[in-house]
Short mmCIF file of C-alpha atoms in Angstrom, two decimals:
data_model
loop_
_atom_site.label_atom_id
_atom_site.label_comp_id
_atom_site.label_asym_id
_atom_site.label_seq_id
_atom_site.Cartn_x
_atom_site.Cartn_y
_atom_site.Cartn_z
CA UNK A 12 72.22 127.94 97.47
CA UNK A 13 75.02 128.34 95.11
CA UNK A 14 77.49 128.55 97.96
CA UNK A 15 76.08 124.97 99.68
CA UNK A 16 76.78 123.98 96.21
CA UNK A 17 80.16 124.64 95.60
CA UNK A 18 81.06 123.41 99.65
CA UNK A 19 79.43 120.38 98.44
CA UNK A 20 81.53 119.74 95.53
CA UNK A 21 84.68 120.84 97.72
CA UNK A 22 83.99 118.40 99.91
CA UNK A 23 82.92 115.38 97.43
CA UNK A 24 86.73 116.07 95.53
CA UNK A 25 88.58 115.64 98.65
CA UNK A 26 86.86 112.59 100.02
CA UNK A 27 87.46 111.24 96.69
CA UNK A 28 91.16 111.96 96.89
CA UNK A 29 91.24 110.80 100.48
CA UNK A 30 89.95 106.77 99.16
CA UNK A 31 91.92 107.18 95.67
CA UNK A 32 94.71 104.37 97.30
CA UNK A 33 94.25 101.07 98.45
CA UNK A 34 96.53 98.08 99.76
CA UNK A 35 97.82 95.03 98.32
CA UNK A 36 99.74 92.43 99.99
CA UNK A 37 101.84 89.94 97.79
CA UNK A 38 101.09 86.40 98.19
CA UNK A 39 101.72 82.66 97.53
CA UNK A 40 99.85 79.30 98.21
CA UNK A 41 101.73 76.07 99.63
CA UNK A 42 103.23 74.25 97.73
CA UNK A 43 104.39 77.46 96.13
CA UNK A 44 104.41 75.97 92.45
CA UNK A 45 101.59 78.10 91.14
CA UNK A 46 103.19 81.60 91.66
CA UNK A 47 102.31 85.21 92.78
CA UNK A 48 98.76 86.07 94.10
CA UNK A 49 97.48 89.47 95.58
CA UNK A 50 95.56 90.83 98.53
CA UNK A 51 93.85 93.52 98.63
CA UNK A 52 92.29 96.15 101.77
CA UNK A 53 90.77 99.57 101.77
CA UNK A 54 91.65 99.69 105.32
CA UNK A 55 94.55 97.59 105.76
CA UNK A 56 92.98 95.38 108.37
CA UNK A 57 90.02 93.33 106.35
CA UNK A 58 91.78 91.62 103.36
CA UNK A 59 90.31 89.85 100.01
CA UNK A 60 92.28 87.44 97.88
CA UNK A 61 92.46 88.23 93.95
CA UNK A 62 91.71 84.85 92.65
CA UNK A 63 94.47 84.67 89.35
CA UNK A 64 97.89 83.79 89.24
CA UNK A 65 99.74 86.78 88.10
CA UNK A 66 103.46 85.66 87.54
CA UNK A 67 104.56 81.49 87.20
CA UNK A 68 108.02 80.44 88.87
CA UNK A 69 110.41 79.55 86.02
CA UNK A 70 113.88 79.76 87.16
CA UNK A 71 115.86 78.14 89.84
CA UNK A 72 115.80 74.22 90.08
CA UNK A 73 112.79 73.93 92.40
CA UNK A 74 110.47 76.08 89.77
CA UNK A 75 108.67 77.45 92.97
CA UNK A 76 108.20 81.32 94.04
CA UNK A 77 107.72 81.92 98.00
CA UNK A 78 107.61 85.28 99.72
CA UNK A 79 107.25 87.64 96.75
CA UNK A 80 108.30 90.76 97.88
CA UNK A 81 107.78 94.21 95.63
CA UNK A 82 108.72 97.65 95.51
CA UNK A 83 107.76 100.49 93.29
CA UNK A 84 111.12 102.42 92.27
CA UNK A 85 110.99 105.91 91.17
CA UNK A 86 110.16 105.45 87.80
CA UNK A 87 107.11 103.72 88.77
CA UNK A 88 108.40 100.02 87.74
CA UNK A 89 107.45 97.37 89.84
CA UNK A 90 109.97 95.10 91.09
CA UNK A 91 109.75 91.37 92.71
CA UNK A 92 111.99 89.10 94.02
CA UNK A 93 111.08 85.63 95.67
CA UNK A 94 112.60 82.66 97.30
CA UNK A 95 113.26 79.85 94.46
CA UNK A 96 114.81 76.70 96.74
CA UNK A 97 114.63 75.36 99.93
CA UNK A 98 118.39 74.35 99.81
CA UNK A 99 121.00 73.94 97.20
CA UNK A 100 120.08 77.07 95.87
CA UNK A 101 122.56 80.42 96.01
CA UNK A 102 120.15 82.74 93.72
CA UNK A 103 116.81 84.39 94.15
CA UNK A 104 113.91 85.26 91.44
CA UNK A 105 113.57 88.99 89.48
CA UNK A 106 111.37 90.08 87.13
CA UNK A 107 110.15 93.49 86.79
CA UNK A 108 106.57 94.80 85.48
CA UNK A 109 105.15 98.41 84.72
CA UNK A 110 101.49 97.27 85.83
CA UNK A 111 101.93 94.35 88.08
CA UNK A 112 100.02 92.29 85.26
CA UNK A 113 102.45 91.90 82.47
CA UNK A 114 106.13 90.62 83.95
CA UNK A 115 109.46 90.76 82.35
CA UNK A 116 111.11 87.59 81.61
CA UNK A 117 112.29 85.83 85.04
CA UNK A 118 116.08 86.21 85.92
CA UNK A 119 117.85 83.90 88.77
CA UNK A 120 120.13 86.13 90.41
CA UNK A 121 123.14 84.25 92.55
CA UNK A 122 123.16 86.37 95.36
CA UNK A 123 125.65 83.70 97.57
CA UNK A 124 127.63 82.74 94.55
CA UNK A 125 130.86 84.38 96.51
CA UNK A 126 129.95 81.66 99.50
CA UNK A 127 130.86 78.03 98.12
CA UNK A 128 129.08 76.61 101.03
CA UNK A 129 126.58 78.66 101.37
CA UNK A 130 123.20 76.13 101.61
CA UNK A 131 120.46 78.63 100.32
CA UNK A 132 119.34 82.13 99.79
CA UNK A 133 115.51 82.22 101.41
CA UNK A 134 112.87 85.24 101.52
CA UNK A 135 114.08 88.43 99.85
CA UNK A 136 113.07 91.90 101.02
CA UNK A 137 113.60 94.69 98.69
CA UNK A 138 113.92 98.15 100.02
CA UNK A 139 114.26 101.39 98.36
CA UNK A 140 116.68 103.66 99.62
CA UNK A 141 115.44 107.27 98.55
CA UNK A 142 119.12 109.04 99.90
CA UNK A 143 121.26 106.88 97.57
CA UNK A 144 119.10 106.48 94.80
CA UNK A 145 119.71 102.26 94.98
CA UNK A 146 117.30 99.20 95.97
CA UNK A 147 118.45 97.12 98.70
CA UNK A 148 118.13 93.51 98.96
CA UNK A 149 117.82 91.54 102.12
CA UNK A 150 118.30 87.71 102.34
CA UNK A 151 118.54 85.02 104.94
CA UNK A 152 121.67 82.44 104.31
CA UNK A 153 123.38 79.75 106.14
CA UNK A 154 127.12 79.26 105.62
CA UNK A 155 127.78 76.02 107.66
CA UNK A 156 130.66 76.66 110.62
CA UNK A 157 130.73 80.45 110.04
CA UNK A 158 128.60 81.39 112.92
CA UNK A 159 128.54 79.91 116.86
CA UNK A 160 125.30 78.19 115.97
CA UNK A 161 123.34 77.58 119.45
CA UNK A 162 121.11 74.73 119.24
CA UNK A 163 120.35 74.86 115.48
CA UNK A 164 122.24 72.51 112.82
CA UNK A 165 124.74 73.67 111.17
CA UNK A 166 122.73 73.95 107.84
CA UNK A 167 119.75 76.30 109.42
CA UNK A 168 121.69 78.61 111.14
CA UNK A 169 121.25 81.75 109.50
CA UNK A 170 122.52 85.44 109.38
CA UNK A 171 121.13 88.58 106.79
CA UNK A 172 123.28 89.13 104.08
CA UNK A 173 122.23 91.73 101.52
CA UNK A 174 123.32 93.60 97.76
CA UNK A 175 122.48 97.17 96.53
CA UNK A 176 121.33 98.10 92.42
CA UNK A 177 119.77 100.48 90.81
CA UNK A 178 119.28 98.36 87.90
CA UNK A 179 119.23 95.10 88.82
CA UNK A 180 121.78 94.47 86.25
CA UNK A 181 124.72 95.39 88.33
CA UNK A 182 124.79 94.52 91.96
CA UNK A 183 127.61 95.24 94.51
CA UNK A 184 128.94 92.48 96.23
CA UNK A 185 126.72 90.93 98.62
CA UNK A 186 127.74 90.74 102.59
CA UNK A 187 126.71 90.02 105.90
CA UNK A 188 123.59 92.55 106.86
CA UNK A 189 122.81 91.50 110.11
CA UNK A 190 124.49 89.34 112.78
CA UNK A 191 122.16 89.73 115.94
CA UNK A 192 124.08 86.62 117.65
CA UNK A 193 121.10 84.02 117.03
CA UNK A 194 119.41 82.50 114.20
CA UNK A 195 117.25 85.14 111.65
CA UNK A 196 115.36 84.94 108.57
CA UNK A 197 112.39 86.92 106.97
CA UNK A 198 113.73 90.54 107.59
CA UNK A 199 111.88 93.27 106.23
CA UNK A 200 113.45 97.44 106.42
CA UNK A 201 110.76 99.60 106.82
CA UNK A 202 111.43 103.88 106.63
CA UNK A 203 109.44 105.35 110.03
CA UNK A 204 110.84 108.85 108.99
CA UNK A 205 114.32 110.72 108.17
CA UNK A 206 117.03 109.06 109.56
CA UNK A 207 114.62 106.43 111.80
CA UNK A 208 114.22 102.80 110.08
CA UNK A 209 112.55 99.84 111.40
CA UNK A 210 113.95 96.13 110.66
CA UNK A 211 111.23 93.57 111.53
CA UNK A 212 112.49 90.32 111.41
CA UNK A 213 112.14 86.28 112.89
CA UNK A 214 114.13 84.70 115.81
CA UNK A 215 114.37 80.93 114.17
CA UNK A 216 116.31 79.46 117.05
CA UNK A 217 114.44 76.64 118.53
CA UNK A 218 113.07 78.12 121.66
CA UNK A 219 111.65 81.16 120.23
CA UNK A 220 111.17 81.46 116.54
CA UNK A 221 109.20 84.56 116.67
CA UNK A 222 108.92 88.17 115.94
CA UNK A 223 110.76 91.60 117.45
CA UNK A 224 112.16 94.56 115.65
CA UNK A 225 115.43 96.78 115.59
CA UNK A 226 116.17 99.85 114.59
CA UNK A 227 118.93 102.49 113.09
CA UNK A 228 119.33 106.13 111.33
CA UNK A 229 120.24 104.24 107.97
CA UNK A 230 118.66 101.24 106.48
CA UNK A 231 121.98 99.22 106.23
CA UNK A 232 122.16 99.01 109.51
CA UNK A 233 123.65 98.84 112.41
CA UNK A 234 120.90 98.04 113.91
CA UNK A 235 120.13 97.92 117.84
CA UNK A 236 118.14 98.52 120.78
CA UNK A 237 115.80 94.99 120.11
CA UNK A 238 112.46 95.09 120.92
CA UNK A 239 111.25 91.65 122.83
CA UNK A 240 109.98 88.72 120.81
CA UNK A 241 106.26 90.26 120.92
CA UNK A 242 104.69 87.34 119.01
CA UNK A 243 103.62 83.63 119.88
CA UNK A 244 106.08 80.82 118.90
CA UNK A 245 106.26 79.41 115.79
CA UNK A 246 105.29 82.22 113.79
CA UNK A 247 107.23 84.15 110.85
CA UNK A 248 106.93 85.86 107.70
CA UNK A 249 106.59 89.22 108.99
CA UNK A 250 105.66 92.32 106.94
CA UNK A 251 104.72 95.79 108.29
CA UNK A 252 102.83 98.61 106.89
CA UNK A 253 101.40 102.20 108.48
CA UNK A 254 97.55 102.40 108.96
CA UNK A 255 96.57 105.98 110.34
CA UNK A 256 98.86 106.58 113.16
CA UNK A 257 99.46 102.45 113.85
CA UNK A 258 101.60 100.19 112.59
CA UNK A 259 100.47 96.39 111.60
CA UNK A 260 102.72 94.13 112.02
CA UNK A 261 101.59 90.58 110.01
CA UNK A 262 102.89 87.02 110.20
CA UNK A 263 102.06 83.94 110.10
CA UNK A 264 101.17 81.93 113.06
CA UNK A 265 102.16 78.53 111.03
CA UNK A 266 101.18 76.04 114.63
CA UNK A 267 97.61 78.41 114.79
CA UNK A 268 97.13 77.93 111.30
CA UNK A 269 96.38 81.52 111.00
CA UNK A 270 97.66 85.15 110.28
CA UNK A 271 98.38 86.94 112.98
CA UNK A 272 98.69 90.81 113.30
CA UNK A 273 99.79 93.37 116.48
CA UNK A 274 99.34 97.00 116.53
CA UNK A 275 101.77 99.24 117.80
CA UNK A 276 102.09 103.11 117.67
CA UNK A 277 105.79 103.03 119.46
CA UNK A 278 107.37 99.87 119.16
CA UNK A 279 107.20 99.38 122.77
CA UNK A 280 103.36 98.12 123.16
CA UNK A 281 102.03 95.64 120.77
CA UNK A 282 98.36 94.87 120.89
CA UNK A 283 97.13 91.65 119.51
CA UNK A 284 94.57 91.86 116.38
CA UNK A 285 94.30 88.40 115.67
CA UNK A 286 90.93 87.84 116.15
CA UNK A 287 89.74 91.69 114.56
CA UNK A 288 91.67 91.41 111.36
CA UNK A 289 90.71 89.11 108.39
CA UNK A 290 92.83 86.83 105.82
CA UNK A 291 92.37 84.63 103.07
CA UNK A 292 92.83 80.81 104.03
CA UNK A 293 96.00 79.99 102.65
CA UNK A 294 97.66 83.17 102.42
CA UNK A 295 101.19 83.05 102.88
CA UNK A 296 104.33 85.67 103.78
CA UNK A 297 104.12 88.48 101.45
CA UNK A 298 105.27 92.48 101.83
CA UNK A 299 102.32 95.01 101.74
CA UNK A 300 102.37 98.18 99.73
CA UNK A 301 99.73 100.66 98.55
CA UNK A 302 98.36 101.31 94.90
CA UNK A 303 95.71 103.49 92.90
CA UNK A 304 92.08 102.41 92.31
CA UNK A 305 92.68 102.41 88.75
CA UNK A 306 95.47 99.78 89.72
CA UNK A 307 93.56 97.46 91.44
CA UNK A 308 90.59 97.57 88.86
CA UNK A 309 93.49 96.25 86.52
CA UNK A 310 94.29 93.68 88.40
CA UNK A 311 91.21 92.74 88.95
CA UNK A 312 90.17 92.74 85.40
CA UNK A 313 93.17 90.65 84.54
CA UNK A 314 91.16 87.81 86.85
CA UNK A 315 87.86 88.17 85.93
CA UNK A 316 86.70 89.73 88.77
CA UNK A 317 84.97 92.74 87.45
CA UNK A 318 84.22 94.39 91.11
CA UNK A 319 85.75 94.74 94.04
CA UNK A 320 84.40 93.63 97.04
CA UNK A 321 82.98 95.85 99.65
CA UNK A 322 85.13 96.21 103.25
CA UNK A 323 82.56 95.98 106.40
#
């Protein structure tokens, strides 16, 4: 009897440890003047909205915050950047917490300040890169006449341009990330394993604007061997995260009016989820990343929302 015991607290520790983390996927609501919202997912498929605002825009001329993106560095601070202008705007939005409810004051960093004509600085993606110790900072830019542009004006033409910190006091000078030959915005690096990265990113030329991925042995590129556009038109905002042995790929399918999501386990089949995964109404591009229990009671505290709500 003793023994039945003891295999039954064995067991009842490490199923424990196996549900101890949880997702949460960053978030913002149109018109973006409110600020940054959270998802969260035990399973990384069915999501529930954490009703709170948890950060309000303050800097940059527009006073909005759009696609919040976060990373956990190695100390275990928290750090988020965000789109703060449609146009007319070289600099992006920092602050920095230790619990993701208490922020540090706001900072607008000028990311394009070396580009005169540069027309805006949209959707930054922070990475981490573990090797070099630094974060990495991925933006979409158009510099009028600097690219052969297709059919897109000469203001929406973009390219990736990105900076590296490890303090996000001192950044190195920013340059061109990726030039794939078209159009690209809302890139996100994603670490597969040693030496293998993932960049998932948007066509925005007119007669795709959707999703593919490329990929390289170091997350500054270069990056090749492009996957084909695997999503419907008119969709961006991509973010990707590792469920069990898949990968989700999320985005928003802005003509649908929905979030879409495809599966893949090799990058070179993508199986559509739209219809078997579940998202807040209005939930817009975010990055997901996972968290503790404790965390996400926190956060949900901070709302008012005492309990989380059960997955089906």
């Amino acid at each position: 009897m003793k023994h039945i015991t003891l295999l039954f607290a064995i067991v009842l520790v490490f199923s424990c440890k196996a549900g101890k983390s949880v997702y949460l996927f960053t978030s913002f609501h149109e018109p973006a003047n409110e600020g940054l919202r959270f998802l969260y997912s035990n399973d990384a498929y069915h999501w529930n909205a954490i009703d709170h605002i948890f950060i309000k825009p303050e800097v940059g001329d527009a006073k909005i915050m759009r696609d919040p993106s976060i990373v956990q560095g190695p100390d275990g601070v928290y750090h988020l950047v965000w789109t703060t202008g449609w146009k007319n705007d070289k600099g992006i939005g920092y602050a920095n917490s230790k619990d993701l409810v208490h922020w540090s004051a706001e900072q607008h960093i000028e990311v394009m300040a070396n580009e005169p004509t540069a027309v805006n600085a949209w959707a930054p993606e922070l990475f981490y890169d573990e090797e070099n110790k630094y974060f990495i900072i991925v933006w979409a830019s158009t510099v009028p006449f600097r690219f052969p542009k297709g059919q897109e004006d000469e203001n929406n033409n973009h390219r990736l341009y990105y900076t590296t910190t490890k303090d996000f006091k001192t950044f190195s000078p920013s340059k061109l990330f990726l030039d794939p030959g078209f159009s690209v915005i809302d890139a996100e690096i994603v670490k597969r394993a040693k030496n293998d990265y993932a960049l998932v990113m948007k066509d925005n030329t007119r007669p795709n604007r959707n999703i593919l991925v490329a990929f390289s042995n170091n997350p500054l590129g270069p990056y090749s061997n492009y996957t084909p556009r695997f999503t419907e038109p008119f969709s961006e905002g991509p973010s990707m995260t590792k469920a069990g042995d898949n990968w989700l790929v999320y985005y928003d399918s802005y003509r649908l009016k929905r979030y879409g999501a495809m599966r893949t386990a090799n990058f070179k089949t993508f199986t559509d989820l739209a219809d078997s995964v579940s998202v807040p109404i209005g939930h817009k591009h975010g990055t997901i990343f996972k968290v503790t229990k404790k965390q996400l009671a926190q956060l949900l505290q901070a709302a008012g929302q005492s309990k989380a709500a059960k997955h089906e």
